[in-house]
Amino acid sequence: GAVVSQHPSWVICKSGTSVKIECRSLDFQATTMFWYRQFPKQSLMLMATSNEGSKATYEQGVEKDKFLINHASLTLSTLTVTSAHPEDSSFYICSARVRSTNYGYTFGSGTRLTVV
Amino acid sequence: AQTVTQSQPEMSVQEAETVTLSCTYDTSESDYYLFWYKQPPSRQMILVIRQEAYKQQNATENRFSVNFQKAAKSFSLKISDSQLGDAAMYFCAFVLTGTASKLTFGTGTRLQVTL
């Protein structure tokens, strides 16, 4: 149980275009979703926390206008990378806290974004 | 702010042997959870083991066990009878209870398993 489905698993886009990444909780309600960015051989860096029905909370240094997060329902959160540039190329991972467990977290399988 | 430190960027262990990965953390709070996550080449994050700070007993999960030293703020992971499938990045993580529930990750340790 407690699965988060993340799509797409990889995407290549042209510089200047926007890309949307979706994370769906399949068998539970994800009231809170966390979005991470991971550079090669590095740790996960938290970008933002989204709560269903409210604005996301961004970590310091993360551009709100570039990384748009929407959490309109209890089962879907999206991250849109707007006007993507090559430096936005990275691995993006979503994660949800599973409230039926004591501080259990489940992670999406990640999205590899390449901007050319 | 809480910090998590993993001082071993890479470790190597022979198959069937035991290896210990180190993790230290810094917090002034007393209620928190600690985790070890495994990230294989697929990059899917997999929970290995978790420990509640209020529990003195060290958590164990089959071949995986922790040595939780609360006073020393240390949380090491021991992998016994290492298998080729254990090769991965291992991240130590921390979360305060009763907060925004944000996980703080360490920098990771890459574990190689050799024949």
Short mmCIF file of C-alpha atoms in Angstrom, two decimals, chain B residues 4 6-7 11 13 17-19 27 29-30 36 38 43 47 60-61 64-65 76 82 92 94 96 98 102 115:
data_model
loop_
_atom_site.label_atom_id
_atom_site.label_comp_id
_atom_site.label_asym_id
_atom_site.label_seq_id
_atom_site.Cartn_x
_atom_site.Cartn_y
_atom_site.Cartn_z
CA VAL B 4 22.45 15.20 9.26
CA GLN B 6 27.27 11.10 6.78
CA SER B 7 31.05 11.14 6.89
CA MET B 11 32.13 2.14 1.52
CA VAL B 13 32.10 -4.70 1.64
CA GLU B 17 30.44 -9.76 5.29
CA THR B 18 29.17 -7.04 7.63
CA VAL B 19 29.43 -3.31 7.09
CA THR B 27 19.14 18.83 17.03
CA GLU B 29 14.73 18.65 20.21
CA SER B 30 13.94 15.37 21.89
CA TRP B 36 17.84 4.93 6.63
CA LYS B 38 18.34 2.99 0.16
CA ARG B 43 16.78 5.77 -8.02
CA LEU B 47 12.91 2.61 3.37
CA THR B 60 16.14 -4.28 13.42
CA GLU B 61 14.81 -5.46 10.07
CA PHE B 64 19.64 -4.54 8.88
CA SER B 65 20.02 -3.09 12.35
CA SER B 76 24.62 3.95 12.43
CA SER B 82 25.86 -8.37 2.68
CA CYS B 92 20.29 8.83 6.68
CA PHE B 94 15.69 12.89 10.26
CA LEU B 96 10.99 16.27 13.97
CA GLY B 98 4.76 17.67 15.40
CA LYS B 102 10.06 17.76 6.41
CA LEU B 115 32.44 -10.84 -4.67
#
